[in-house]
Each structure stands twice: as structure tokens, then as C-alpha cells.
């Protein structure tokens, strides 16, 4: 049963709509649990009351055919064996790791003097974050399930204007490559049209 699909593209390219559709189709055809329900794993953090309300509305819109899980970082904590799982999205998931580790690195650098090592710290931040996410991805996808990951191709949007944006663009680009290398299928969305590229 185990399978990994990656759906990627630009903003408002139709990634989530397409992913939701194929996940529900696969879940309806799955006989493991017999209930036809899919897992919707949302990776965004709930920052405030307004955002919590948005999340609730999204869950209600999705309806009873979904098992909704809010998990900003540690997807592997959840047993999804035998299920079809939509992870929406890799961009927000990696943001959570990046900014948590970024805060730790900043705290460490306050103790040190600012010098040429700052560039090395910057590289280490991206490498350390990427390593943490890869390890969590591998733990999560070791389960016998069908995984559909949604991500963004933010590197298509031009040159980032500051250091943090450049670091995150690099991180997400490398993470997308890692997931694509392990995926059985990769779909690139353009203007709502799915293009199978792997």
C-alpha cells in the first residue's frame, strides 16, 4: 500500500484542490479501514483566535469524509497506517522547523561575538533545519500508508530580498528535491492543470 506523491506548484495554482480530490478518490477505493475517510494533516500553527476560527471553518468545509489532524511539526506522532493522508503543506511545515531552530541559533549567537562565523551559522541553520525535517519525513513515511504532500515552488518567484528569505528559499528547494526523490509520483500544477513530471 505504501506510496508517496508530491504535488507542487506556485501560489493559487490549484495544488490543494487537486490533492484533496485525488486523496478522497484513493480513500474511497481503499478497503483497509472500510470507512472511506482520508486524513487531512494541516501543518500550520494556530497563531490567534482569528486563525483558529479560520481553521474551524476549513475543517467544517471539508466535511465528515476527513479525519482532521493539526500538527505543526512532528507528523510521525500520529498513526496513519492503512490510511490515505494529505499533508498540507510542506512549506508551512518547514517554516515551523526553520523559525524554531532560527530562534535557537539567534540565542546562541547572542552569546558569541559577531564575526566572520556569522555566515557559517547561517549555512548551519539551513543544514540543521533540513536534517531535522528529513529525519521527521523518514520517520513519518515509514508507516504503511499513502502520503500526498503539497508544497510550493517558491524558488520560481524571483530573487529573495533578504537573508532570511534566501535561507528559507534554499531550505524549501532542497527539501522539495528530497521529497521528490523519494516520491513515486510528482505532479506540477500550472493554472489548475496537473502535469505529471515523475
Coordinates of C-alpha atoms in Angstrom, one line a residue:
X1 CA 0.0 0.0 0.0
X2 CA 2.8 2.5 0.8
X3 CA 3.1 5.2 -1.7
X4 CA 4.3 8.8 -1.7
X5 CA 3.0 11.6 -4.0
X6 CA 4.2 15.2 -4.2
X7 CA 2.0 17.9 -5.6
X8 CA 4.0 21.1 -6.2
X9 CA 3.5 24.5 -8.0
X10 CA 3.1 28.2 -7.4
X11 CA 0.6 30.0 -5.3
X12 CA -3.0 29.6 -6.3
X13 CA -2.0 27.0 -8.9
X14 CA -4.7 24.5 -7.7
X15 CA -2.4 22.3 -5.7
X16 CA -4.6 21.8 -2.7
X17 CA -7.8 21.4 -4.7
X18 CA -6.2 18.7 -6.8
X19 CA -4.6 17.0 -3.9
X20 CA -7.9 16.9 -1.9
X21 CA -9.6 15.4 -5.0
X22 CA -7.1 12.6 -5.5
X23 CA -6.8 11.8 -1.8
X24 CA -10.6 11.4 -1.5
X25 CA -10.7 9.2 -4.6
X26 CA -8.0 7.0 -3.2
X27 CA -9.6 6.8 0.2
X28 CA -12.9 5.8 -1.3
X29 CA -11.2 2.9 -3.0
X30 CA -9.3 1.8 0.0
X31 CA -10.6 -1.2 1.9
X32 CA -8.1 -1.2 4.8
X33 CA -10.3 0.7 7.2
X34 CA -13.5 0.4 5.3
X35 CA -14.8 3.8 6.2
X36 CA -13.6 5.7 3.1
X37 CA -12.2 8.5 5.2
X38 CA -9.0 10.3 4.5
X39 CA -6.6 12.0 6.9
X40 CA -6.1 15.8 6.4
X41 CA -2.9 16.7 8.2
X42 CA -2.7 20.5 8.5
X43 CA 0.8 21.8 9.3
X44 CA 0.1 25.5 10.1
X45 CA 0.4 26.8 13.6
X46 CA -2.7 28.4 15.1
X47 CA -1.4 31.8 16.0
X48 CA -4.5 33.5 17.4
X49 CA -8.3 33.4 17.8
X50 CA -9.0 34.6 14.2
X51 CA -6.8 31.9 12.7
X52 CA -8.3 29.3 15.0
X53 CA -11.7 30.3 13.6
X54 CA -10.4 30.0 10.0
X55 CA -9.1 26.5 10.8
X56 CA -12.5 25.5 12.2
X57 CA -14.2 26.8 9.0
X58 CA -11.8 24.9 6.8
X59 CA -12.5 21.7 8.8
X60 CA -16.2 22.1 8.5
X61 CA -15.9 22.8 4.8
X62 CA -14.0 19.6 4.3
X63 CA -16.8 17.6 5.8
X64 CA -17.1 14.2 7.6
X65 CA -15.1 12.3 4.9
X66 CA -11.9 13.7 6.5
X67 CA -10.1 12.9 9.7
X68 CA -8.6 16.3 10.6
X69 CA -5.2 16.5 12.4
X70 CA -3.5 19.7 13.3
X71 CA 0.3 19.0 13.6
X72 CA 2.8 21.8 13.0
X73 CA 6.0 19.6 13.3
X74 CA 6.0 16.0 14.4
X75 CA 3.8 14.2 11.9
X76 CA 5.2 10.8 13.0
X77 CA 3.5 11.1 16.3
X78 CA 0.3 10.1 14.5
X79 CA -0.5 6.6 13.5
X80 CA -1.9 6.8 9.9
X81 CA -1.1 3.2 8.9
X82 CA -3.6 2.0 6.3
X83 CA -4.9 5.5 5.5
X84 CA -4.6 7.9 2.7
X85 CA -3.0 11.1 4.1
X86 CA -2.9 14.6 2.8
X87 CA -0.1 16.8 4.2
X88 CA -0.9 20.4 3.5
X89 CA 1.6 21.8 3.3
X90 CA 5.3 21.2 3.3
X91 CA 6.0 25.0 3.1
X92 CA 4.3 25.7 6.5
X93 CA 5.7 22.5 8.0
X94 CA 9.3 23.5 7.1
X95 CA 8.6 27.1 8.3
X96 CA 7.8 25.8 11.8
X97 CA 11.2 23.9 11.9
X98 CA 13.1 26.8 10.4
X99 CA 11.8 29.5 12.7
X100 CA 12.1 27.3 15.8
X101 CA 15.7 26.5 15.0
X102 CA 16.4 30.0 13.9
X103 CA 15.4 31.3 17.3
X104 CA 17.8 28.8 19.0
X105 CA 20.6 29.8 16.6
X106 CA 20.0 33.5 17.3
X107 CA 20.0 32.8 21.1
X108 CA 23.4 31.0 20.7
X109 CA 24.8 33.8 18.5
X110 CA 23.9 36.5 21.2
X111 CA 26.4 34.7 23.4
X112 CA 29.1 34.8 20.8
X113 CA 30.7 37.9 19.2
X114 CA 29.6 38.9 15.7
X115 CA 32.4 37.9 13.3
X116 CA 33.0 36.1 10.1
X117 CA 31.5 33.0 11.7
X118 CA 28.1 34.5 11.1
X119 CA 28.0 33.3 7.5
X120 CA 28.8 29.8 8.8
X121 CA 26.0 30.0 11.3
X122 CA 23.6 30.9 8.5
X123 CA 24.7 27.9 6.5
X124 CA 24.5 25.7 9.6
X125 CA 20.9 26.9 10.2
X126 CA 19.7 25.7 6.8
X127 CA 21.6 22.4 7.1
X128 CA 20.4 21.7 10.6
X129 CA 16.8 22.5 9.8
X130 CA 17.0 20.4 6.6
X131 CA 18.4 17.5 8.6
X132 CA 15.7 17.7 11.2
X133 CA 12.9 17.8 8.6
X134 CA 14.4 14.9 6.6
X135 CA 14.6 12.7 9.7
X136 CA 10.9 13.5 10.6
X137 CA 9.8 12.9 7.0
X138 CA 11.6 9.5 7.0
X139 CA 10.0 8.5 10.4
X140 CA 6.5 9.6 9.2
X141 CA 6.7 7.9 5.8
X142 CA 8.0 4.6 7.3
X143 CA 4.3 3.9 8.0
X144 CA 2.3 1.7 5.6
X145 CA 0.1 4.5 4.1
X146 CA -0.4 6.6 1.0
X147 CA 1.0 10.0 1.5
X148 CA 0.2 13.1 -0.6
X149 CA 2.4 16.1 0.2
X150 CA 1.5 19.6 -1.1
X151 CA 4.4 22.1 -1.4
X152 CA 5.2 25.4 -3.1
X153 CA 7.9 26.2 -5.6
X154 CA 8.9 29.5 -4.0
X155 CA 12.1 29.5 -5.9
X156 CA 10.2 30.4 -9.1
X157 CA 9.2 33.8 -7.7
X158 CA 12.5 35.7 -8.2
X159 CA 15.4 36.5 -6.0
X160 CA 14.5 36.9 -2.3
X161 CA 15.3 40.3 -1.0
X162 CA 16.8 39.4 2.4
X163 CA 18.9 36.8 4.2
X164 CA 16.0 35.0 5.9
X165 CA 14.1 34.8 2.7
X166 CA 17.1 33.4 0.8
X167 CA 17.8 30.9 3.6
X168 CA 14.2 29.7 3.6
X169 CA 14.0 29.5 -0.2
X170 CA 17.2 27.4 -0.2
X171 CA 15.8 25.2 2.5
X172 CA 12.5 24.6 0.8
X173 CA 14.1 24.0 -2.6
X174 CA 16.4 21.3 -1.1
X175 CA 13.5 19.8 0.9
X176 CA 11.3 19.6 -2.2
X177 CA 14.1 17.8 -4.0
X178 CA 14.5 15.3 -1.1
X179 CA 10.8 14.5 -1.1
X180 CA 10.6 14.3 -4.9
X181 CA 13.5 11.8 -4.9
X182 CA 11.5 9.6 -2.6
X183 CA 8.1 10.1 -4.2
X184 CA 6.6 7.5 -6.5
X185 CA 4.9 10.3 -8.4
X186 CA 5.4 14.1 -8.7
X187 CA 2.7 16.4 -10.1
X188 CA 3.5 20.1 -11.0
X189 CA 0.4 22.3 -11.1
X190 CA 0.1 25.1 -13.6
X191 CA -3.1 27.2 -13.7
X192 CA -5.1 24.4 -12.2
X193 CA -3.8 21.8 -14.7
X194 CA -1.8 18.9 -13.3
X195 CA 1.3 17.9 -15.2
X196 CA 2.9 14.6 -14.1
X197 CA 6.6 15.1 -14.1
X198 CA 7.6 11.8 -12.4

